[in-house]
C-alpha cells in the first residue's frame, strides 16, 4: 500500500508539472503525456484497491482465526495490482480510439472515469462494512476483558482504522456538478485528504508505533555503546603509548653482581653494594661524573 502511495504521488506530480503548466504540450498531445496519465490512473486505482485489501485482511483474520494467511496475501496481491491493471487497459483502449476525448493529454473529465470510480465506490462501501464489524468485535472483546474505559479503546481503534481503510474517501468519488461553491469546497477537501493520506497512515502505523519506537531506541543504544567502546579503546591506546614513551626516557636500572667497572673512553658504570646498577653514557671527550646516585633496595 505504501508503494502505491508513493507511485500515485510521484506520477500525478510529474503529470501536472509536465503538461498542465505547458499549454503547448496540451495542444500537441504527445504519447508520453497520455502514457503518464494512464500510469497515474493505475497507481491511484491500485491505492484504493490496497485500502480494500487492508480491510479484507484484518476482517478475515479476525473472523476466521484458522485461515491460511498466505492465501489471503495472494488474493490481496491480485486485487491490489492485477485488478487495477485490467481497469486501466479498458480505460486506455476506449479513450485512445475516440477522437473526441483523445486530446489535451486527457486532462478533461469524461464518463470513462466511472471505470475507476465504480470499483472504488464498491471497495469503500465494503471497507465501511469491515470497519463496523471490526469495531463490533473489538467492543465485545474489550467489554469481556473488563477494561476501565472501553469507549476510549473503541474510539482509538476507530481513529486508527479510518485512514488505513480510506473511509474518509467516501465522499470523494462523487464530484458535485453545477455548483461552483460546492465544487470549490470539494476540491479543497479532496486535495487535503488525498495529499495527506500517506502522511497520516505513516504516522499512525510507523512513527507512532510502539514496536517501531522500541526498535529505534534499541538501535540508538547499540550505536551509543559502540561509540563509547571506540572512544575507550582510543583512550587506552593513547595511555599505553604515553606510558611507553615515559618509560623509554627514564634511566635504565638493572640487577647485577656488585662489580665496579670504569672505562674512560666509553663512560662509567657504577654498581652499588646491593646490586642496582645505574648506567650513564658519556662521550669520550667528557670527564666522568664526580658523584653517582646510589639506591638501596
mmCIF file of C-alpha atoms in Angstrom:
data_model
loop_
_atom_site.group_PDB
_atom_site.id
_atom_site.type_symbol
_atom_site.label_atom_id
_atom_site.label_comp_id
_atom_site.label_asym_id
_atom_site.label_seq_id
_atom_site.Cartn_x
_atom_site.Cartn_y
_atom_site.Cartn_z
ATOM 1 C CA UNK A 1 0.000 0.000 0.000
ATOM 2 C CA UNK A 2 2.840 2.410 0.768
ATOM 3 C CA UNK A 3 4.327 1.682 -2.663
ATOM 4 C CA UNK A 4 1.031 2.664 -4.291
ATOM 5 C CA UNK A 5 1.007 5.899 -2.246
ATOM 6 C CA UNK A 6 4.472 6.815 -3.457
ATOM 7 C CA UNK A 7 3.767 5.887 -7.075
ATOM 8 C CA UNK A 8 0.499 7.837 -7.183
ATOM 9 C CA UNK A 9 2.066 10.970 -5.691
ATOM 10 C CA UNK A 10 5.135 10.933 -7.946
ATOM 11 C CA UNK A 11 3.186 10.169 -11.132
ATOM 12 C CA UNK A 12 0.468 12.785 -10.582
ATOM 13 C CA UNK A 13 3.022 15.475 -9.748
ATOM 14 C CA UNK A 14 5.027 14.597 -12.838
ATOM 15 C CA UNK A 15 1.890 14.579 -14.970
ATOM 16 C CA UNK A 16 0.653 18.013 -13.895
ATOM 17 C CA UNK A 17 4.081 19.653 -13.844
ATOM 18 C CA UNK A 18 4.929 18.427 -17.333
ATOM 19 C CA UNK A 19 1.564 19.108 -19.022
ATOM 20 C CA UNK A 20 -0.809 21.385 -17.123
ATOM 21 C CA UNK A 21 1.783 24.161 -16.833
ATOM 22 C CA UNK A 22 2.706 23.944 -20.522
ATOM 23 C CA UNK A 23 -0.105 24.839 -22.962
ATOM 24 C CA UNK A 24 1.993 23.830 -25.952
ATOM 25 C CA UNK A 25 2.263 20.285 -24.562
ATOM 26 C CA UNK A 26 -1.517 20.160 -24.140
ATOM 27 C CA UNK A 27 -2.052 21.176 -27.749
ATOM 28 C CA UNK A 28 0.469 18.703 -29.117
ATOM 29 C CA UNK A 29 -0.990 15.856 -27.008
ATOM 30 C CA UNK A 30 2.165 13.694 -27.100
ATOM 31 C CA UNK A 31 2.182 9.972 -26.419
ATOM 32 C CA UNK A 32 4.375 10.258 -23.303
ATOM 33 C CA UNK A 33 1.878 12.674 -21.736
ATOM 34 C CA UNK A 34 -1.038 10.284 -22.218
ATOM 35 C CA UNK A 35 1.081 7.386 -21.012
ATOM 36 C CA UNK A 36 1.904 9.339 -17.843
ATOM 37 C CA UNK A 37 -1.821 9.941 -17.328
ATOM 38 C CA UNK A 38 -2.510 6.212 -17.669
ATOM 39 C CA UNK A 39 0.187 5.298 -15.152
ATOM 40 C CA UNK A 40 -1.121 7.861 -12.665
ATOM 41 C CA UNK A 41 -4.660 6.483 -13.009
ATOM 42 C CA UNK A 42 -3.356 2.962 -12.480
ATOM 43 C CA UNK A 43 -1.425 3.958 -9.334
ATOM 44 C CA UNK A 44 -4.477 5.740 -7.894
ATOM 45 C CA UNK A 45 -6.774 2.795 -8.580
ATOM 46 C CA UNK A 46 -4.183 0.451 -7.066
ATOM 47 C CA UNK A 47 -4.033 2.660 -3.982
ATOM 48 C CA UNK A 48 -7.784 2.287 -3.379
ATOM 49 C CA UNK A 49 -7.534 -1.430 -4.073
ATOM 50 C CA UNK A 50 -4.854 -1.844 -1.421
ATOM 51 C CA UNK A 51 -7.028 0.014 1.092
ATOM 52 C CA UNK A 52 -9.702 -2.585 0.423
ATOM 53 C CA UNK A 53 -7.097 -5.327 0.817
ATOM 54 C CA UNK A 54 -6.151 -3.968 4.251
ATOM 55 C CA UNK A 55 -9.777 -4.119 5.382
ATOM 56 C CA UNK A 56 -10.254 -7.559 3.863
ATOM 57 C CA UNK A 57 -7.134 -8.904 5.563
ATOM 58 C CA UNK A 58 -7.998 -7.514 9.022
ATOM 59 C CA UNK A 59 -11.594 -8.666 8.790
ATOM 60 C CA UNK A 60 -10.605 -12.127 7.591
ATOM 61 C CA UNK A 61 -8.048 -12.846 10.315
ATOM 62 C CA UNK A 62 -10.494 -11.640 12.989
ATOM 63 C CA UNK A 63 -13.461 -13.646 11.733
ATOM 64 C CA UNK A 64 -11.636 -16.751 10.504
ATOM 65 C CA UNK A 65 -8.900 -17.422 13.033
ATOM 66 C CA UNK A 66 -7.605 -20.641 11.400
ATOM 67 C CA UNK A 67 -7.440 -19.454 7.805
ATOM 68 C CA UNK A 68 -4.165 -19.693 5.914
ATOM 69 C CA UNK A 69 -2.785 -16.147 5.787
ATOM 70 C CA UNK A 70 -0.673 -16.963 2.733
ATOM 71 C CA UNK A 71 -3.803 -17.497 0.634
ATOM 72 C CA UNK A 72 -5.228 -14.190 1.842
ATOM 73 C CA UNK A 73 -1.998 -12.383 0.907
ATOM 74 C CA UNK A 74 -2.028 -13.893 -2.588
ATOM 75 C CA UNK A 75 -5.625 -12.728 -3.013
ATOM 76 C CA UNK A 76 -4.662 -9.235 -1.842
ATOM 77 C CA UNK A 77 -1.777 -9.072 -4.318
ATOM 78 C CA UNK A 78 -4.112 -9.992 -7.175
ATOM 79 C CA UNK A 79 -6.699 -7.421 -6.103
ATOM 80 C CA UNK A 80 -4.112 -4.722 -5.410
ATOM 81 C CA UNK A 81 -2.084 -4.945 -8.627
ATOM 82 C CA UNK A 82 -3.898 -7.046 -11.264
ATOM 83 C CA UNK A 83 -7.475 -5.742 -10.998
ATOM 84 C CA UNK A 84 -6.419 -2.050 -11.405
ATOM 85 C CA UNK A 85 -4.359 -3.086 -14.418
ATOM 86 C CA UNK A 86 -7.472 -4.553 -16.075
ATOM 87 C CA UNK A 87 -9.390 -1.334 -15.392
ATOM 88 C CA UNK A 88 -6.555 0.748 -16.808
ATOM 89 C CA UNK A 89 -6.337 -1.319 -20.007
ATOM 90 C CA UNK A 90 -10.082 -0.953 -20.603
ATOM 91 C CA UNK A 91 -9.920 2.810 -19.968
ATOM 92 C CA UNK A 92 -6.939 3.234 -22.284
ATOM 93 C CA UNK A 93 -8.446 1.155 -25.096
ATOM 94 C CA UNK A 94 -11.689 3.130 -25.119
ATOM 95 C CA UNK A 95 -10.163 6.577 -24.799
ATOM 96 C CA UNK A 96 -7.353 6.178 -27.315
ATOM 97 C CA UNK A 97 -9.816 5.077 -30.035
ATOM 98 C CA UNK A 98 -12.189 8.023 -29.521
ATOM 99 C CA UNK A 99 -11.172 11.181 -31.372
ATOM 100 C CA UNK A 100 -13.451 13.402 -29.270
ATOM 101 C CA UNK A 101 -11.757 12.678 -25.937
ATOM 102 C CA UNK A 102 -8.281 11.781 -27.206
ATOM 103 C CA UNK A 103 -6.875 15.286 -26.799
ATOM 104 C CA UNK A 104 -5.295 17.755 -24.338
ATOM 105 C CA UNK A 105 -3.253 14.999 -22.675
ATOM 106 C CA UNK A 106 -6.532 13.625 -21.331
ATOM 107 C CA UNK A 107 -6.934 16.390 -18.763
ATOM 108 C CA UNK A 108 -10.659 16.754 -19.334
ATOM 109 C CA UNK A 109 -13.083 14.694 -17.257
ATOM 110 C CA UNK A 110 -15.240 12.128 -19.048
ATOM 111 C CA UNK A 111 -17.710 9.425 -18.155
ATOM 112 C CA UNK A 112 -14.922 6.919 -18.592
ATOM 113 C CA UNK A 113 -13.797 7.836 -15.084
ATOM 114 C CA UNK A 114 -16.521 5.519 -13.809
ATOM 115 C CA UNK A 115 -14.329 2.640 -14.920
ATOM 116 C CA UNK A 116 -12.229 3.582 -11.901
ATOM 117 C CA UNK A 117 -14.851 5.230 -9.695
ATOM 118 C CA UNK A 118 -17.246 2.267 -9.760
ATOM 119 C CA UNK A 119 -14.839 -0.242 -8.164
ATOM 120 C CA UNK A 120 -13.554 2.487 -5.828
ATOM 121 C CA UNK A 121 -17.077 3.127 -4.529
ATOM 122 C CA UNK A 122 -17.572 -0.624 -4.076
ATOM 123 C CA UNK A 123 -14.303 -1.018 -2.189
ATOM 124 C CA UNK A 124 -15.039 1.909 0.114
ATOM 125 C CA UNK A 125 -18.521 0.533 0.862
ATOM 126 C CA UNK A 126 -17.026 -2.849 1.726
ATOM 127 C CA UNK A 127 -14.375 -1.199 3.877
ATOM 128 C CA UNK A 128 -17.127 0.654 5.753
ATOM 129 C CA UNK A 129 -18.793 -2.680 6.426
ATOM 130 C CA UNK A 130 -15.479 -4.165 7.539
ATOM 131 C CA UNK A 131 -14.872 -1.217 9.883
ATOM 132 C CA UNK A 132 -18.280 -1.556 11.549
ATOM 133 C CA UNK A 133 -17.873 -5.290 12.008
ATOM 134 C CA UNK A 134 -14.294 -4.961 13.319
ATOM 135 C CA UNK A 135 -15.404 -2.344 15.845
ATOM 136 C CA UNK A 136 -18.240 -4.625 16.939
ATOM 137 C CA UNK A 137 -15.768 -7.445 17.571
ATOM 138 C CA UNK A 138 -13.387 -5.120 19.402
ATOM 139 C CA UNK A 139 -16.176 -3.774 21.623
ATOM 140 C CA UNK A 140 -17.186 -7.325 22.517
ATOM 141 C CA UNK A 141 -13.624 -8.305 23.420
ATOM 142 C CA UNK A 142 -12.931 -5.091 25.363
ATOM 143 C CA UNK A 143 -16.118 -5.433 27.405
ATOM 144 C CA UNK A 144 -15.317 -9.075 28.199
ATOM 145 C CA UNK A 145 -11.845 -8.056 29.432
ATOM 146 C CA UNK A 146 -13.366 -5.603 31.968
ATOM 147 C CA UNK A 147 -11.442 -2.584 30.733
ATOM 148 C CA UNK A 148 -11.757 0.612 32.761
ATOM 149 C CA UNK A 149 -12.712 2.727 29.749
ATOM 150 C CA UNK A 150 -13.920 0.585 26.806
ATOM 151 C CA UNK A 151 -15.214 3.611 24.900
ATOM 152 C CA UNK A 152 -11.724 5.109 24.790
ATOM 153 C CA UNK A 153 -10.209 1.954 23.294
ATOM 154 C CA UNK A 154 -13.004 1.742 20.726
ATOM 155 C CA UNK A 155 -12.569 5.364 19.632
ATOM 156 C CA UNK A 156 -8.820 4.910 19.392
ATOM 157 C CA UNK A 157 -9.248 1.873 17.167
ATOM 158 C CA UNK A 158 -11.727 3.804 15.012
ATOM 159 C CA UNK A 159 -9.369 6.751 14.519
ATOM 160 C CA UNK A 160 -6.573 4.379 13.553
ATOM 161 C CA UNK A 161 -8.637 2.307 11.114
ATOM 162 C CA UNK A 162 -10.361 5.193 9.298
ATOM 163 C CA UNK A 163 -7.257 6.474 7.455
ATOM 164 C CA UNK A 164 -5.961 2.943 6.919
ATOM 165 C CA UNK A 165 -9.160 1.792 5.222
ATOM 166 C CA UNK A 166 -9.735 5.102 3.461
ATOM 167 C CA UNK A 167 -13.204 5.687 4.890
ATOM 168 C CA UNK A 168 -12.683 9.450 4.595
ATOM 169 C CA UNK A 169 -12.707 8.978 0.817
ATOM 170 C CA UNK A 170 -16.374 8.002 0.764
ATOM 171 C CA UNK A 171 -17.444 11.446 -0.485
ATOM 172 C CA UNK A 172 -14.571 11.998 -2.933
ATOM 173 C CA UNK A 173 -15.744 9.825 -5.878
ATOM 174 C CA UNK A 174 -18.996 11.808 -6.106
ATOM 175 C CA UNK A 175 -17.943 15.091 -7.658
ATOM 176 C CA UNK A 176 -20.588 17.886 -7.418
ATOM 177 C CA UNK A 177 -21.691 19.278 -10.775
ATOM 178 C CA UNK A 178 -23.260 22.668 -11.448
ATOM 179 C CA UNK A 179 -22.458 24.325 -8.101
ATOM 180 C CA UNK A 180 -19.303 26.392 -8.057
ATOM 181 C CA UNK A 181 -19.201 26.815 -4.268
ATOM 182 C CA UNK A 182 -19.662 23.104 -3.648
ATOM 183 C CA UNK A 183 -17.100 22.300 -6.317
ATOM 184 C CA UNK A 184 -14.556 24.674 -4.744
ATOM 185 C CA UNK A 185 -15.048 23.127 -1.279
ATOM 186 C CA UNK A 186 -14.888 19.650 -2.800
ATOM 187 C CA UNK A 187 -11.572 20.418 -4.489
ATOM 188 C CA UNK A 188 -10.041 21.748 -1.256
ATOM 189 C CA UNK A 189 -11.198 18.829 0.890
ATOM 190 C CA UNK A 190 -10.232 16.312 -1.763
ATOM 191 C CA UNK A 191 -6.756 17.824 -2.164
ATOM 192 C CA UNK A 192 -6.136 17.768 1.604
ATOM 193 C CA UNK A 193 -7.321 14.187 2.059
ATOM 194 C CA UNK A 194 -5.507 12.825 -0.954
ATOM 195 C CA UNK A 195 -2.276 14.698 -0.224
ATOM 196 C CA UNK A 196 -2.015 13.796 3.473
ATOM 197 C CA UNK A 197 -3.409 10.259 3.343
ATOM 198 C CA UNK A 198 0.000 8.590 3.208
ATOM 199 C CA UNK A 199 1.360 11.021 5.810
ATOM 200 C CA UNK A 200 -1.368 10.158 8.334
ATOM 201 C CA UNK A 201 -1.038 6.425 7.734
ATOM 202 C CA UNK A 202 2.754 6.537 8.093
ATOM 203 C CA UNK A 203 2.459 8.499 11.348
ATOM 204 C CA UNK A 204 -0.042 6.093 12.881
ATOM 205 C CA UNK A 205 1.461 2.812 11.733
ATOM 206 C CA UNK A 206 5.178 3.637 11.519
ATOM 207 C CA UNK A 207 6.408 6.619 13.520
ATOM 208 C CA UNK A 208 3.896 6.309 16.397
ATOM 209 C CA UNK A 209 4.002 2.512 16.504
ATOM 210 C CA UNK A 210 5.270 1.171 19.838
ATOM 211 C CA UNK A 211 7.296 -1.646 18.276
ATOM 212 C CA UNK A 212 8.953 0.707 15.804
ATOM 213 C CA UNK A 213 9.817 3.205 18.563
ATOM 214 C CA UNK A 214 11.273 0.411 20.741
ATOM 215 C CA UNK A 215 13.361 -0.877 17.833
ATOM 216 C CA UNK A 216 14.704 2.617 17.129
ATOM 217 C CA UNK A 217 15.619 3.060 20.803
ATOM 218 C CA UNK A 218 17.472 -0.253 20.795
ATOM 219 C CA UNK A 219 19.377 0.704 17.665
ATOM 220 C CA UNK A 220 20.329 4.068 19.170
ATOM 221 C CA UNK A 221 21.514 2.323 22.343
ATOM 222 C CA UNK A 222 23.671 -0.083 20.333
ATOM 223 C CA UNK A 223 25.119 2.821 18.340
ATOM 224 C CA UNK A 224 25.968 4.760 21.519
ATOM 225 C CA UNK A 225 27.543 1.699 23.111
ATOM 226 C CA UNK A 226 29.736 1.126 20.057
ATOM 227 C CA UNK A 227 30.749 4.773 20.024
ATOM 228 C CA UNK A 228 31.671 4.680 23.717
ATOM 229 C CA UNK A 229 33.679 1.469 23.279
ATOM 230 C CA UNK A 230 35.595 3.012 20.382
ATOM 231 C CA UNK A 231 36.412 6.113 22.419
ATOM 232 C CA UNK A 232 37.533 3.959 25.384
ATOM 233 C CA UNK A 233 39.767 1.915 23.083
ATOM 234 C CA UNK A 234 41.317 5.078 21.656
ATOM 235 C CA UNK A 235 41.960 6.435 25.156
ATOM 236 C CA UNK A 236 43.554 3.170 26.271
ATOM 237 C CA UNK A 237 45.873 3.013 23.268
ATOM 238 C CA UNK A 238 46.898 6.637 23.808
ATOM 239 C CA UNK A 239 47.559 5.951 27.507
ATOM 240 C CA UNK A 240 49.768 2.929 26.744
ATOM 241 C CA UNK A 241 51.657 4.874 24.117
ATOM 242 C CA UNK A 242 52.377 7.721 26.543
ATOM 243 C CA UNK A 243 53.417 5.224 29.211
ATOM 244 C CA UNK A 244 55.860 3.526 26.845
ATOM 245 C CA UNK A 245 57.332 6.884 25.870
ATOM 246 C CA UNK A 246 57.824 7.863 29.527
ATOM 247 C CA UNK A 247 59.429 4.524 30.362
ATOM 248 C CA UNK A 248 61.827 4.844 27.427
ATOM 249 C CA UNK A 249 63.068 8.267 28.662
ATOM 250 C CA UNK A 250 63.881 7.081 32.222
ATOM 251 C CA UNK A 251 67.399 5.810 33.279
ATOM 252 C CA UNK A 252 67.955 2.082 32.881
ATOM 253 C CA UNK A 253 68.137 0.157 36.113
ATOM 254 C CA UNK A 254 69.209 -3.451 36.254
ATOM 255 C CA UNK A 255 70.155 -6.048 38.855
ATOM 256 C CA UNK A 256 73.669 -7.323 38.667
ATOM 257 C CA UNK A 257 76.549 -8.540 40.810
ATOM 258 C CA UNK A 258 78.437 -5.985 42.936
ATOM 259 C CA UNK A 259 81.266 -5.299 40.494
ATOM 260 C CA UNK A 260 82.584 -1.844 39.714
ATOM 261 C CA UNK A 261 83.977 -1.255 36.249
ATOM 262 C CA UNK A 262 85.107 2.021 34.807
ATOM 263 C CA UNK A 263 86.139 2.952 31.320
ATOM 264 C CA UNK A 264 87.263 6.480 30.499
ATOM 265 C CA UNK A 265 86.736 6.069 26.765
ATOM 266 C CA UNK A 266 83.085 4.953 26.738
ATOM 267 C CA UNK A 267 81.742 6.056 30.048
ATOM 268 C CA UNK A 268 81.321 4.985 33.654
ATOM 269 C CA UNK A 269 79.273 2.162 35.135
ATOM 270 C CA UNK A 270 78.593 2.164 38.850
ATOM 271 C CA UNK A 271 77.444 -0.860 40.790
ATOM 272 C CA UNK A 272 76.153 -0.402 44.318
ATOM 273 C CA UNK A 273 76.581 -2.824 47.085
ATOM 274 C CA UNK A 274 73.004 -4.025 46.739
ATOM 275 C CA UNK A 275 73.368 -4.851 43.045
ATOM 276 C CA UNK A 276 71.387 -1.988 41.489
ATOM 277 C CA UNK A 277 73.331 -0.539 38.574
ATOM 278 C CA UNK A 278 72.838 2.918 37.099
ATOM 279 C CA UNK A 279 74.281 3.282 33.628
ATOM 280 C CA UNK A 280 75.227 6.674 32.299
ATOM 281 C CA UNK A 281 76.897 7.100 28.964
ATOM 282 C CA UNK A 282 79.333 9.903 28.329
ATOM 283 C CA UNK A 283 81.188 10.968 25.300
ATOM 284 C CA UNK A 284 84.902 10.089 25.065
ATOM 285 C CA UNK A 285 86.000 13.718 25.484
ATOM 286 C CA UNK A 286 83.865 14.300 28.581
ATOM 287 C CA UNK A 287 85.018 13.537 32.089
ATOM 288 C CA UNK A 288 83.060 11.014 34.127
ATOM 289 C CA UNK A 289 80.702 12.439 36.708
ATOM 290 C CA UNK A 290 82.195 13.030 40.120
ATOM 291 C CA UNK A 291 79.137 11.785 42.007
ATOM 292 C CA UNK A 292 76.890 8.832 41.437
ATOM 293 C CA UNK A 293 73.409 8.068 42.697
ATOM 294 C CA UNK A 294 73.236 5.053 44.938
ATOM 295 C CA UNK A 295 69.983 3.385 45.835
ATOM 296 C CA UNK A 296 69.271 0.677 48.316
ATOM 297 C CA UNK A 297 66.616 -1.949 47.606
#
